[in-house]
């Protein structure tokens, strides 16, 4: 809850404040209509990753190496002297920004020569499609009703590493993403294992993990998306799943809060 860089859920009070609601409790909030949930999912998948890069949404403020900035784009991944980077990293971010500027200039030139429609079809559409998969994979791996979050004093490497989920995306996951969806848990434990050894490593490690291993490969990709988006909106201790004193927090469902436009004060 304090050190994660993305998908840090709000607690009950923060979740309620997001609605500007007069409801006395979460239970009094009306559920979203399916079309509202679908449109929110679409918004997340189309601009979620670019917006995260711009303003660091869904990150815990305490995960930054510097104090969070109140300036416009002060918490951006493109700001060399912003809150996300150490002083020794400034040169790398400047080089990255110059590369992005050069690419933007190249795309502008291509648009002048080939037409904007051609650039949209050949570059922007694949770019947004790639963003969709980046968001989808990271979201589904780390968001599920059975995955806990932890208070700072309760967190350990093993607890944090195993608070993720192996999923399946069928043919796409195996042949286009080289099993990174199907065998993600072992990547958390041993991040230097190459993707072509994930299946072998997982088969060796899973029997040793017992109840700490999480997998929902029997769910469809779309079904898993819908479940996570509707049942994982905020967190609190849950006595039915664990001892409240052990510092674990569990997802609860509810309507989608308004979209974040900047990094929230959560964690």
PDB file of N, CA, C and O in Angstrom, residues 152-197:
ATOM      1  N   UNK A 152       2.311  -1.436   5.509  1.00  0.00           N
ATOM      2  CA  UNK A 152       3.787  -1.416   5.452  1.00  0.00           C
ATOM      3  C   UNK A 152       4.457  -2.320   6.476  1.00  0.00           C
ATOM      4  O   UNK A 152       5.440  -3.002   6.167  1.00  0.00           O
ATOM      5  N   UNK A 153       3.914  -2.348   7.690  1.00  0.00           N
ATOM      6  CA  UNK A 153       4.560  -3.132   8.741  1.00  0.00           C
ATOM      7  C   UNK A 153       4.374  -4.636   8.544  1.00  0.00           C
ATOM      8  O   UNK A 153       5.089  -5.447   9.150  1.00  0.00           O
ATOM      9  N   UNK A 154       3.426  -5.030   7.698  1.00  0.00           N
ATOM     10  CA  UNK A 154       3.164  -6.446   7.476  1.00  0.00           C
ATOM     11  C   UNK A 154       3.821  -6.971   6.207  1.00  0.00           C
ATOM     12  O   UNK A 154       3.954  -8.182   6.023  1.00  0.00           O
ATOM     13  N   UNK A 155       4.249  -6.067   5.335  1.00  0.00           N
ATOM     14  CA  UNK A 155       4.783  -6.475   4.036  1.00  0.00           C
ATOM     15  C   UNK A 155       6.136  -7.169   4.171  1.00  0.00           C
ATOM     16  O   UNK A 155       6.988  -6.770   4.945  1.00  0.00           O
ATOM     17  N   UNK A 156       6.315  -8.248   3.428  1.00  0.00           N
ATOM     18  CA  UNK A 156       7.622  -8.891   3.249  1.00  0.00           C
ATOM     19  C   UNK A 156       7.787  -9.158   1.759  1.00  0.00           C
ATOM     20  O   UNK A 156       6.810  -9.091   0.995  1.00  0.00           O
ATOM     21  N   UNK A 157       8.994  -9.469   1.343  1.00  0.00           N
ATOM     22  CA  UNK A 157       9.205  -9.743  -0.077  1.00  0.00           C
ATOM     23  C   UNK A 157       8.330 -10.895  -0.557  1.00  0.00           C
ATOM     24  O   UNK A 157       7.702 -10.818  -1.617  1.00  0.00           O
ATOM     25  N   UNK A 158       8.278 -11.971   0.221  1.00  0.00           N
ATOM     26  CA  UNK A 158       7.499 -13.136  -0.194  1.00  0.00           C
ATOM     27  C   UNK A 158       6.016 -12.798  -0.273  1.00  0.00           C
ATOM     28  O   UNK A 158       5.329 -13.183  -1.234  1.00  0.00           O
ATOM     29  N   UNK A 159       5.491 -12.074   0.717  1.00  0.00           N
ATOM     30  CA  UNK A 159       4.071 -11.699   0.672  1.00  0.00           C
ATOM     31  C   UNK A 159       3.768 -10.841  -0.550  1.00  0.00           C
ATOM     32  O   UNK A 159       2.773 -11.041  -1.248  1.00  0.00           O
ATOM     33  N   UNK A 160       4.624  -9.863  -0.798  1.00  0.00           N
ATOM     34  CA  UNK A 160       4.398  -8.988  -1.938  1.00  0.00           C
ATOM     35  C   UNK A 160       4.545  -9.716  -3.263  1.00  0.00           C
ATOM     36  O   UNK A 160       3.751  -9.521  -4.192  1.00  0.00           O
ATOM     37  N   UNK A 161       5.546 -10.584  -3.354  1.00  0.00           N
ATOM     38  CA  UNK A 161       5.801 -11.294  -4.607  1.00  0.00           C
ATOM     39  C   UNK A 161       4.689 -12.282  -4.951  1.00  0.00           C
ATOM     40  O   UNK A 161       4.405 -12.517  -6.129  1.00  0.00           O
ATOM     41  N   UNK A 162       4.067 -12.872  -3.938  1.00  0.00           N
ATOM     42  CA  UNK A 162       3.028 -13.866  -4.205  1.00  0.00           C
ATOM     43  C   UNK A 162       1.630 -13.269  -4.265  1.00  0.00           C
ATOM     44  O   UNK A 162       0.662 -13.993  -4.506  1.00  0.00           O
ATOM     45  N   UNK A 163       1.503 -11.964  -4.080  1.00  0.00           N
ATOM     46  CA  UNK A 163       0.203 -11.297  -4.185  1.00  0.00           C
ATOM     47  C   UNK A 163      -0.070 -10.946  -5.645  1.00  0.00           C
ATOM     48  O   UNK A 163      -0.347  -9.800  -6.003  1.00  0.00           O
ATOM     49  N   UNK A 164       0.028 -11.953  -6.492  1.00  0.00           N
ATOM     50  CA  UNK A 164      -0.230 -11.793  -7.916  1.00  0.00           C
ATOM     51  C   UNK A 164      -0.871 -13.068  -8.430  1.00  0.00           C
ATOM     52  O   UNK A 164      -0.928 -14.070  -7.713  1.00  0.00           O
ATOM     53  N   UNK A 165      -1.339 -13.021  -9.656  1.00  0.00           N
ATOM     54  CA  UNK A 165      -2.214 -14.072 -10.155  1.00  0.00           C
ATOM     55  C   UNK A 165      -1.764 -14.571 -11.524  1.00  0.00           C
ATOM     56  O   UNK A 165      -1.516 -13.769 -12.423  1.00  0.00           O
ATOM     57  N   UNK A 166      -1.638 -15.890 -11.669  1.00  0.00           N
ATOM     58  CA  UNK A 166      -1.451 -16.472 -12.992  1.00  0.00           C
ATOM     59  C   UNK A 166      -2.806 -16.537 -13.684  1.00  0.00           C
ATOM     60  O   UNK A 166      -3.792 -17.005 -13.108  1.00  0.00           O
ATOM     61  N   UNK A 167      -2.853 -16.067 -14.913  1.00  0.00           N
ATOM     62  CA  UNK A 167      -4.101 -16.098 -15.688  1.00  0.00           C
ATOM     63  C   UNK A 167      -3.827 -16.727 -17.048  1.00  0.00           C
ATOM     64  O   UNK A 167      -2.685 -17.051 -17.383  1.00  0.00           O
ATOM     65  N   UNK A 168      -4.875 -16.868 -17.825  1.00  0.00           N
ATOM     66  CA  UNK A 168      -4.717 -17.425 -19.167  1.00  0.00           C
ATOM     67  C   UNK A 168      -5.447 -16.548 -20.164  1.00  0.00           C
ATOM     68  O   UNK A 168      -6.533 -16.044 -19.900  1.00  0.00           O
ATOM     69  N   UNK A 169      -4.813 -16.354 -21.310  1.00  0.00           N
ATOM     70  CA  UNK A 169      -5.435 -15.615 -22.403  1.00  0.00           C
ATOM     71  C   UNK A 169      -5.483 -16.487 -23.651  1.00  0.00           C
ATOM     72  O   UNK A 169      -5.527 -15.979 -24.771  1.00  0.00           O
ATOM     73  N   UNK A 170      -5.427 -17.795 -23.426  1.00  0.00           N
ATOM     74  CA  UNK A 170      -5.537 -18.734 -24.531  1.00  0.00           C
ATOM     75  C   UNK A 170      -4.410 -18.619 -25.537  1.00  0.00           C
ATOM     76  O   UNK A 170      -3.242 -18.455 -25.185  1.00  0.00           O
ATOM     77  N   UNK A 171      -4.774 -18.703 -26.807  1.00  0.00           N
ATOM     78  CA  UNK A 171      -3.810 -18.687 -27.905  1.00  0.00           C
ATOM     79  C   UNK A 171      -2.945 -17.428 -27.881  1.00  0.00           C
ATOM     80  O   UNK A 171      -1.732 -17.491 -28.087  1.00  0.00           O
ATOM     81  N   UNK A 172      -3.563 -16.283 -27.613  1.00  0.00           N
ATOM     82  CA  UNK A 172      -2.831 -15.008 -27.620  1.00  0.00           C
ATOM     83  C   UNK A 172      -1.737 -15.015 -26.557  1.00  0.00           C
ATOM     84  O   UNK A 172      -0.598 -14.619 -26.808  1.00  0.00           O
ATOM     85  N   UNK A 173      -2.078 -15.454 -25.362  1.00  0.00           N
ATOM     86  CA  UNK A 173      -1.109 -15.453 -24.284  1.00  0.00           C
ATOM     87  C   UNK A 173       0.073 -16.367 -24.537  1.00  0.00           C
ATOM     88  O   UNK A 173       1.220 -16.012 -24.257  1.00  0.00           O
ATOM     89  N   UNK A 174      -0.191 -17.532 -25.098  1.00  0.00           N
ATOM     90  CA  UNK A 174       0.889 -18.506 -25.294  1.00  0.00           C
ATOM     91  C   UNK A 174       1.764 -18.181 -26.502  1.00  0.00           C
ATOM     92  O   UNK A 174       2.992 -18.248 -26.411  1.00  0.00           O
ATOM     93  N   UNK A 175       1.161 -17.771 -27.603  1.00  0.00           N
ATOM     94  CA  UNK A 175       1.935 -17.642 -28.836  1.00  0.00           C
ATOM     95  C   UNK A 175       2.367 -16.215 -29.166  1.00  0.00           C
ATOM     96  O   UNK A 175       3.293 -16.028 -29.947  1.00  0.00           O
ATOM     97  N   UNK A 176       1.695 -15.218 -28.570  1.00  0.00           N
ATOM     98  CA  UNK A 176       2.088 -13.841 -28.846  1.00  0.00           C
ATOM     99  C   UNK A 176       2.797 -13.193 -27.653  1.00  0.00           C
ATOM    100  O   UNK A 176       3.626 -12.310 -27.844  1.00  0.00           O
ATOM    101  N   UNK A 177       2.450 -13.627 -26.446  1.00  0.00           N
ATOM    102  CA  UNK A 177       3.071 -13.036 -25.257  1.00  0.00           C
ATOM    103  C   UNK A 177       3.992 -14.012 -24.533  1.00  0.00           C
ATOM    104  O   UNK A 177       4.446 -13.735 -23.423  1.00  0.00           O
ATOM    105  N   UNK A 178       4.243 -15.153 -25.137  1.00  0.00           N
ATOM    106  CA  UNK A 178       5.263 -16.090 -24.648  1.00  0.00           C
ATOM    107  C   UNK A 178       5.055 -16.481 -23.183  1.00  0.00           C
ATOM    108  O   UNK A 178       6.003 -16.536 -22.398  1.00  0.00           O
ATOM    109  N   UNK A 179       3.791 -16.709 -22.816  1.00  0.00           N
ATOM    110  CA  UNK A 179       3.432 -17.251 -21.498  1.00  0.00           C
ATOM    111  C   UNK A 179       3.562 -16.267 -20.340  1.00  0.00           C
ATOM    112  O   UNK A 179       3.477 -16.677 -19.176  1.00  0.00           O
ATOM    113  N   UNK A 180       3.752 -14.970 -20.611  1.00  0.00           N
ATOM    114  CA  UNK A 180       3.898 -14.060 -19.478  1.00  0.00           C
ATOM    115  C   UNK A 180       2.597 -13.902 -18.706  1.00  0.00           C
ATOM    116  O   UNK A 180       2.618 -13.521 -17.518  1.00  0.00           O
ATOM    117  N   UNK A 181       1.438 -14.155 -19.333  1.00  0.00           N
ATOM    118  CA  UNK A 181       0.178 -14.129 -18.601  1.00  0.00           C
ATOM    119  C   UNK A 181      -0.010 -15.397 -17.790  1.00  0.00           C
ATOM    120  O   UNK A 181      -0.479 -15.358 -16.656  1.00  0.00           O
ATOM    121  N   UNK A 182       0.357 -16.519 -18.380  1.00  0.00           N
ATOM    122  CA  UNK A 182       0.096 -17.823 -17.756  1.00  0.00           C
ATOM    123  C   UNK A 182       1.028 -18.125 -16.587  1.00  0.00           C
ATOM    124  O   UNK A 182       0.648 -18.866 -15.680  1.00  0.00           O
ATOM    125  N   UNK A 183       2.246 -17.563 -16.609  1.00  0.00           N
ATOM    126  CA  UNK A 183       3.230 -17.902 -15.574  1.00  0.00           C
ATOM    127  C   UNK A 183       3.885 -16.628 -15.043  1.00  0.00           C
ATOM    128  O   UNK A 183       5.066 -16.387 -15.240  1.00  0.00           O
ATOM    129  N   UNK A 184       3.078 -15.819 -14.376  1.00  0.00           N
ATOM    130  CA  UNK A 184       3.557 -14.525 -13.888  1.00  0.00           C
ATOM    131  C   UNK A 184       4.073 -14.602 -12.448  1.00  0.00           C
ATOM    132  O   UNK A 184       4.977 -13.866 -12.073  1.00  0.00           O
ATOM    133  N   UNK A 185       3.504 -15.483 -11.648  1.00  0.00           N
ATOM    134  CA  UNK A 185       3.874 -15.557 -10.235  1.00  0.00           C
ATOM    135  C   UNK A 185       5.364 -15.842 -10.077  1.00  0.00           C
ATOM    136  O   UNK A 185       6.059 -15.198  -9.278  1.00  0.00           O
ATOM    137  N   UNK A 186       5.874 -16.786 -10.832  1.00  0.00           N
ATOM    138  CA  UNK A 186       7.285 -17.148 -10.705  1.00  0.00           C
ATOM    139  C   UNK A 186       8.196 -15.995 -11.133  1.00  0.00           C
ATOM    140  O   UNK A 186       9.310 -15.846 -10.633  1.00  0.00           O
ATOM    141  N   UNK A 187       7.719 -15.152 -12.027  1.00  0.00           N
ATOM    142  CA  UNK A 187       8.480 -13.964 -12.437  1.00  0.00           C
ATOM    143  C   UNK A 187       8.660 -13.019 -11.252  1.00  0.00           C
ATOM    144  O   UNK A 187       9.711 -12.385 -11.113  1.00  0.00           O
ATOM    145  N   UNK A 188       7.657 -12.902 -10.393  1.00  0.00           N
ATOM    146  CA  UNK A 188       7.780 -12.065  -9.198  1.00  0.00           C
ATOM    147  C   UNK A 188       8.842 -12.605  -8.252  1.00  0.00           C
ATOM    148  O   UNK A 188       9.552 -11.844  -7.597  1.00  0.00           O
ATOM    149  N   UNK A 189       8.938 -13.908  -8.175  1.00  0.00           N
ATOM    150  CA  UNK A 189       9.896 -14.521  -7.247  1.00  0.00           C
ATOM    151  C   UNK A 189      11.319 -14.520  -7.812  1.00  0.00           C
ATOM    152  O   UNK A 189      12.283 -14.323  -7.067  1.00  0.00           O
ATOM    153  N   UNK A 190      11.428 -14.749  -9.116  1.00  0.00           N
ATOM    154  CA  UNK A 190      12.746 -14.827  -9.764  1.00  0.00           C
ATOM    155  C   UNK A 190      12.686 -14.005 -11.050  1.00  0.00           C
ATOM    156  O   UNK A 190      12.436 -14.543 -12.136  1.00  0.00           O
ATOM    157  N   UNK A 191      12.914 -12.716 -10.928  1.00  0.00           N
ATOM    158  CA  UNK A 191      12.666 -11.803 -12.046  1.00  0.00           C
ATOM    159  C   UNK A 191      13.658 -11.966 -13.197  1.00  0.00           C
ATOM    160  O   UNK A 191      13.424 -11.438 -14.294  1.00  0.00           O
ATOM    161  N   UNK A 192      14.740 -12.685 -13.005  1.00  0.00           N
ATOM    162  CA  UNK A 192      15.742 -12.843 -14.061  1.00  0.00           C
ATOM    163  C   UNK A 192      15.495 -14.089 -14.934  1.00  0.00           C
ATOM    164  O   UNK A 192      16.235 -14.324 -15.887  1.00  0.00           O
ATOM    165  N   UNK A 193      14.449 -14.848 -14.621  1.00  0.00           N
ATOM    166  CA  UNK A 193      14.131 -16.008 -15.459  1.00  0.00           C
ATOM    167  C   UNK A 193      13.583 -15.515 -16.796  1.00  0.00           C
ATOM    168  O   UNK A 193      12.630 -14.738 -16.833  1.00  0.00           O
ATOM    169  N   UNK A 194      14.148 -15.948 -17.930  1.00  0.00           N
ATOM    170  CA  UNK A 194      13.621 -15.530 -19.231  1.00  0.00           C
ATOM    171  C   UNK A 194      12.267 -16.168 -19.510  1.00  0.00           C
ATOM    172  O   UNK A 194      11.928 -17.216 -18.940  1.00  0.00           O
ATOM    173  N   UNK A 195      11.497 -15.530 -20.382  1.00  0.00           N
ATOM    174  CA  UNK A 195      10.124 -15.985 -20.618  1.00  0.00           C
ATOM    175  C   UNK A 195      10.074 -17.430 -21.122  1.00  0.00           C
ATOM    176  O   UNK A 195       9.118 -18.156 -20.815  1.00  0.00           O
ATOM    177  N   UNK A 196      11.094 -17.877 -21.848  1.00  0.00           N
ATOM    178  CA  UNK A 196      11.046 -19.226 -22.401  1.00  0.00           C
ATOM    179  C   UNK A 196      11.334 -20.308 -21.353  1.00  0.00           C
ATOM    180  O   UNK A 196      11.263 -21.499 -21.656  1.00  0.00           O
ATOM    181  N   UNK A 197      11.628 -19.915 -20.120  1.00  0.00           N
ATOM    182  CA  UNK A 197      11.792 -20.894 -19.042  1.00  0.00           C
ATOM    183  C   UNK A 197      10.701 -20.742 -17.959  1.00  0.00           C
ATOM    184  O   UNK A 197      10.756 -21.426 -16.934  1.00  0.00           O
TER     185      UNK A 197
END
